[in-house]
Every structure is written in structure tokens, then in C-alpha cells.
Short mmCIF file of C-alpha atoms in Angstrom, two decimals:
data_model
loop_
_atom_site.label_atom_id
_atom_site.label_comp_id
_atom_site.label_asym_id
_atom_site.label_seq_id
_atom_site.Cartn_x
_atom_site.Cartn_y
_atom_site.Cartn_z
CA PHE A 45 135.04 100.65 153.43
CA ALA A 46 136.87 98.37 155.79
CA ASN A 47 134.83 95.58 157.32
CA GLY A 48 131.64 97.44 156.38
CA GLU A 49 132.67 100.72 158.06
CA PRO A 50 133.46 103.87 156.03
CA VAL A 51 136.96 105.30 156.22
CA TYR A 52 137.44 109.03 155.44
CA GLY A 53 140.72 110.75 154.62
CA GLY A 54 141.71 114.35 155.01
CA LYS A 55 141.80 114.84 151.22
CA PRO A 56 139.71 113.37 148.42
CA ASN A 57 140.63 109.76 147.67
CA GLU A 58 143.09 109.72 150.58
CA GLY A 59 142.84 107.72 153.79
CA ASP A 60 144.88 105.30 155.84
CA VAL A 61 143.49 101.80 156.17
CA THR A 62 145.20 99.01 158.04
CA VAL A 63 144.53 95.83 156.17
CA SER A 64 144.94 92.46 157.76
CA GLN A 65 144.33 89.02 156.37
CA GLY A 66 140.68 89.01 157.44
CA THR A 67 139.85 92.61 156.44
CA ALA A 68 137.62 93.29 153.42
CA VAL A 69 138.38 96.61 151.72
CA ALA A 70 136.37 98.40 148.97
CA PHE A 71 137.39 101.73 147.39
CA CYS A 72 134.47 104.18 146.97
CA SER A 73 135.05 106.80 144.24
CA GLN A 74 132.60 109.72 144.32
CA THR A 75 133.86 111.19 141.05
CA ARG A 76 131.80 110.84 137.89
CA SER A 77 134.54 108.84 136.19
CA GLY A 78 134.17 106.21 138.88
CA TRP A 79 130.50 105.57 138.14
CA THR A 80 129.36 102.79 135.89
CA GLY A 81 126.20 102.86 133.76
CA TRP A 82 123.92 105.86 133.32
CA SER A 83 124.79 108.37 136.01
CA PHE A 84 121.93 110.83 135.46
CA PRO A 85 120.07 111.68 137.60
CA ALA A 86 122.73 111.64 140.31
CA THR A 87 120.68 110.15 143.14
CA GLU A 88 121.74 107.86 145.99
CA ARG A 89 121.80 104.91 143.59
CA VAL A 90 125.26 105.95 142.30
CA GLN A 91 126.83 104.64 145.51
CA GLY A 92 127.01 101.25 143.82
CA ASP A 93 125.81 97.77 144.58
CA GLY A 94 126.15 96.81 148.25
CA LEU A 95 127.88 100.09 149.19
CA THR A 96 126.30 102.86 151.24
CA TRP A 97 128.28 105.81 152.48
CA PHE A 98 125.48 108.40 152.48
CA THR A 99 123.67 109.20 155.67
CA ASP A 100 119.86 109.24 155.60
CA SER A 101 119.75 113.02 155.23
CA GLN A 102 122.34 112.93 152.42
CA GLU A 103 120.34 110.32 150.56
CA LEU A 104 117.19 112.45 150.84
CA ILE A 105 118.92 115.62 149.64
CA THR A 106 120.62 113.77 146.79
CA TYR A 107 117.29 112.26 145.76
CA VAL A 108 115.62 115.70 145.72
CA TYR A 109 118.49 117.38 143.85
CA GLY A 110 118.76 114.57 141.30
CA TRP A 111 115.11 114.59 140.28
CA THR A 112 114.96 118.39 140.40
CA ALA A 113 117.73 118.37 137.80
CA VAL A 114 115.57 116.06 135.66
CA ALA A 115 112.64 118.48 135.93
CA VAL A 116 114.83 121.47 135.00
CA VAL A 117 116.22 119.68 131.94
CA ALA A 118 112.68 118.69 130.88
CA VAL A 119 111.47 122.30 131.18
CA ILE A 120 114.41 123.55 129.09
CA VAL A 121 113.79 120.94 126.38
CA VAL A 122 110.07 121.79 126.24
CA TYR A 123 110.87 125.52 126.11
CA LEU A 124 113.39 125.13 123.28
CA PHE A 125 111.73 122.43 121.17
CA GLY A 126 108.14 122.09 122.40
CA ARG A 127 106.60 124.65 120.03
CA SER A 128 108.44 123.20 117.03
CA ALA A 129 107.34 119.67 117.91
CA VAL A 130 103.70 120.75 118.31
CA ASP A 131 103.76 122.65 115.00
CA LEU A 132 105.31 119.65 113.26
CA ALA A 133 102.61 117.34 114.63
CA LYS A 134 99.83 119.77 113.70
CA SER A 135 101.22 120.24 110.20
CA ILE A 136 100.58 116.56 109.49
CA PHE A 137 96.83 116.99 110.01
CA THR A 138 96.10 120.68 109.43
CA GLY A 139 97.62 123.89 108.10
CA VAL A 140 99.80 125.94 110.47
CA TYR A 141 100.73 128.86 108.20
CA GLN A 142 100.03 132.25 109.73
CA PRO A 143 100.27 135.22 107.33
CA GLU A 144 102.13 138.29 108.48
CA GLY A 145 101.03 141.85 107.84
CA ASP A 146 97.70 143.20 106.57
CA SER A 147 96.00 142.78 103.24
CA GLN A 148 96.63 145.76 100.95
CA ASN A 149 93.49 144.97 98.93
CA ILE A 150 95.53 144.73 95.72
CA ASP A 151 94.46 141.85 93.49
CA PHE A 152 97.10 139.78 91.72
CA SER A 153 95.59 140.81 88.40
CA CYS A 154 95.83 144.52 89.29
CA ASN A 155 99.64 144.48 89.33
CA MET A 156 100.80 144.52 85.73
CA GLU A 157 104.40 143.77 86.77
CA ILE A 158 103.53 140.34 88.19
CA PHE A 159 103.44 137.42 85.78
CA GLY A 160 102.20 133.86 86.11
CA TYR A 161 104.35 130.76 86.53
CA VAL A 162 103.84 129.66 82.94
CA PRO A 163 105.78 126.44 82.13
CA GLN A 164 108.44 127.37 79.57
CA LEU A 165 111.98 126.46 78.53
CA LYS A 166 114.83 128.84 77.81
CA PHE A 167 117.54 128.04 75.28
CA GLY A 168 120.71 129.98 74.67
CA GLY A 169 120.75 131.96 71.43
CA HIS A 170 116.94 132.18 71.24
CA PRO A 171 115.30 135.55 71.92
CA PHE A 172 112.20 134.09 73.63
CA PRO A 173 111.46 131.00 75.74
CA TYR A 174 109.43 128.06 74.45
CA LEU A 175 106.07 127.39 76.08
CA CYS A 176 105.16 123.93 77.38
CA CYS A 177 101.46 124.31 78.13
CA ASP A 178 98.12 125.29 76.70
CA ILE A 179 97.56 129.04 77.14
CA ASP A 180 94.47 129.46 74.95
CA ASN A 181 92.19 130.33 77.88
CA ILE A 182 94.44 132.42 80.10
CA ASP A 183 95.21 136.12 80.05
CA GLN A 184 98.16 136.58 77.71
CA ASP A 185 99.62 139.21 80.06
CA LEU A 186 100.55 136.38 82.44
CA VAL A 187 103.14 135.00 79.99
CA GLY A 188 105.52 137.88 80.72
CA TRP A 189 106.91 138.47 77.22
CA ASN A 190 105.66 139.15 73.70
CA ASP A 191 107.04 138.81 70.18
CA ALA A 192 105.35 141.40 68.01
CA SER A 193 106.20 139.43 64.85
CA HIS A 194 104.80 136.04 65.86
CA SER A 195 102.01 134.53 67.88
CA TYR A 196 102.59 132.49 71.02
CA ASP A 197 101.81 129.38 68.97
CA TYR A 198 105.10 129.93 67.16
CA TYR A 199 106.93 129.31 70.47
CA ASN A 200 104.63 126.65 71.88
CA LEU A 201 106.07 123.12 71.94
CA LEU A 202 102.58 121.63 72.18
CA PHE A 203 102.18 121.80 68.45
CA GLU A 204 105.44 119.94 67.80
CA ILE A 205 103.84 116.65 68.92
CA PRO A 206 100.11 116.41 68.10
CA HIS A 207 98.18 114.77 70.92
CA TRP A 208 94.52 114.02 71.60
CA SER A 209 94.58 116.12 74.77
CA LEU A 210 95.16 119.31 72.76
CA GLY A 211 92.17 121.52 72.04
CA ARG A 212 93.46 122.19 68.53
CA LYS A 213 96.13 121.10 66.12
CA LYS A 214 96.27 124.04 63.73
CA THR A 215 98.35 127.03 64.85
CA ILE A 216 97.56 130.73 64.64
CA ASP A 217 100.27 132.60 62.76
CA VAL A 218 99.37 136.23 63.54
CA ASN A 219 100.02 138.02 66.80
CA THR A 220 96.98 137.75 69.12
CA ARG A 221 97.94 140.39 71.67
CA GLY A 222 95.01 142.54 70.59
CA VAL A 223 92.70 140.41 72.77
CA ALA A 224 92.97 139.22 76.36
CA ARG A 225 93.01 135.50 75.53
CA ILE A 226 93.93 133.54 72.45
CA ALA A 227 90.47 131.98 72.67
CA ASP A 228 89.01 135.49 72.13
CA TYR A 229 90.77 135.87 68.79
CA GLU A 230 88.21 136.25 65.99
CA GLY A 231 89.55 133.32 63.97
CA TYR A 232 89.92 130.98 66.93
CA ALA A 233 86.63 129.09 66.42
CA GLY A 234 87.59 128.24 62.84
CA VAL A 235 91.00 126.99 63.91
CA VAL A 236 89.43 124.70 66.54
CA ALA A 237 86.89 123.37 64.05
CA ALA A 238 89.63 122.58 61.54
CA SER A 239 91.66 120.84 64.24
CA LYS A 240 88.77 118.57 65.19
CA GLU A 241 88.46 117.46 61.59
CA ASN A 242 92.16 116.59 61.51
CA PHE A 243 92.10 114.76 64.85
CA GLY A 244 89.10 112.61 64.06
CA ASP A 245 87.80 110.32 66.79
CA ALA A 246 90.07 110.22 69.84
CA PRO A 247 90.94 106.83 71.34
CA ARG A 248 89.02 106.09 74.51
CA GLY A 249 90.52 107.72 77.62
CA GLU A 250 93.39 109.53 75.87
CA ARG A 251 91.72 112.94 76.16
CA LYS A 252 91.93 112.57 79.94
CA THR A 253 95.71 112.20 79.91
CA PRO A 254 97.44 115.47 78.92
CA LEU A 255 100.89 115.25 77.41
CA TYR A 256 102.12 118.65 78.62
CA SER A 257 101.78 120.81 81.72
CA ILE A 258 98.35 122.13 82.72
CA PHE A 259 98.13 125.86 83.38
CA LYS A 260 94.98 127.46 84.78
CA HIS A 261 93.97 131.04 85.53
CA TYR A 262 90.87 132.00 87.48
CA PRO A 263 90.15 135.70 86.85
CA THR A 264 88.37 137.87 89.40
CA LYS A 265 84.73 138.87 88.98
CA TRP A 266 85.62 142.42 87.96
CA GLN A 267 87.95 141.09 85.25
CA VAL A 268 85.18 138.91 83.85
CA GLU A 269 82.79 141.84 83.89
CA LEU A 270 85.28 144.12 82.11
CA ALA A 271 85.90 141.47 79.46
CA LYS A 272 82.16 141.09 78.96
CA GLN A 273 81.70 144.84 78.54
CA ALA A 274 84.59 144.98 76.07
CA ARG A 275 83.02 142.22 73.95
CA GLU A 276 79.64 143.96 73.99
CA LYS A 277 81.17 147.26 72.86
CA LYS A 278 83.05 145.46 70.09
CA GLU A 279 79.87 143.75 68.89
CA GLN A 280 77.96 147.03 68.93
CA ALA A 281 80.71 148.68 66.90
CA LEU A 282 80.40 145.98 64.26
#
């Protein structure tokens, strides 16, 4: 600009300007490197303070193109990240898991090759892991291993540190794999009774605070019915 009038050269950034003592000259760079501040969207505002070299039609087109670019970028961002952002927000208040495939109608307890996540520790040089939970009332098949020479009590760390939260203190020495649960073993009631005598009166509140991991198993109705029928047959045989 020379005296408020634009001067155009034949090539970018080129033009002849005759400057006299009273002439005010300002160089207008239309390249991105010449802009200061945030240049997006590229509307007519990038001309700079006090400088205007766009015609009215150029300002209108630049305004439309600039804000159209904003809309396009917004659509792309929503397309790429919108679903993830919505799922993340929903996951804070509700479940968003969607299972894939169809149910095969196979119960967990029907597959004999699937075991439970029973808390246990493995040590090098020992043939079997050491249990860290009470398994008296779960199906022993869930443990995943069996020592024919010893009971699970032999490998259970619960009995190393007697605690009021335990159902019993006395261990069972024989293998109990002949029944579904350790609690179904014929001598179990006597072991529990003897343990109560040894424990005595528990301090208030300590029975509510278990020392080891809690492991639960909720059998299906058909499993409960089969176990009931097995007990009835056993009682009839006696």
C-alpha cells in the first residue's frame, strides 16, 4: 500500500513503488508465514489491522470458504472420534458392552476343561500350587488339579494362620475327591464342630473381616438337583 492505495506487481511479492518523503508504505504478505496469531479459519480478517486489499466479492468468498473449512474439519473430527467419545461418556453411567455371536447354550459347568479362577500361589520345585482361599463349599473340579495322596487342605495356606473368619481350624487329611464339595465329605461336620471348640468365642466384628481371598461358586439349578439326587441315592444305599 502506498498512500492507502494497493500496488500490485507482476509476480508475487514484487512491485515498483516510488517512495517520497511524504509517502506511507506498508508491505502486505499474503503467505501464511506472514500472518500473525491464529490463522484458521482463513477469512478476510487475515488482511491485518488497518489493511484491506480484498474487494467486497473477495471478502465474501473468503468468508464462505473459511467457515466451510471449519465445518468440514468438524465433520471429520466427529466422524473419527464422535462414537468413541459417546461410548466413553456412556460408560461412566451405564454398560456399553455388546456381546458378539450367539449363545451356544453350553453352561460353564458343562465344560469339564474349564476351571475357576481359584486364588493360588505357585512355587518352583513344588508339584502343586498352594491355595489361598476357602474352597469348602465349591465344586472341587473348579480347582483344576488334584493330588491323589493328599487333600486340598494339605496345600491350603488358610490353615497356616488360624483366623476367626475361617469356618474350621482342623484339617482333613484324606483325599476328598469322592464328593463334589469338601463340605459334602462324611466327616466334615465333625471337623467343623471340633474347630468351633478350639476357636472359642470370636472377638466382636472379626468374623466379618476375612484374612484371605473369598471364592464363591453359584451352581446351576440342574447341578443342585443332580447333587440332591446323588445324596438321596447314597442315603438309600446306607
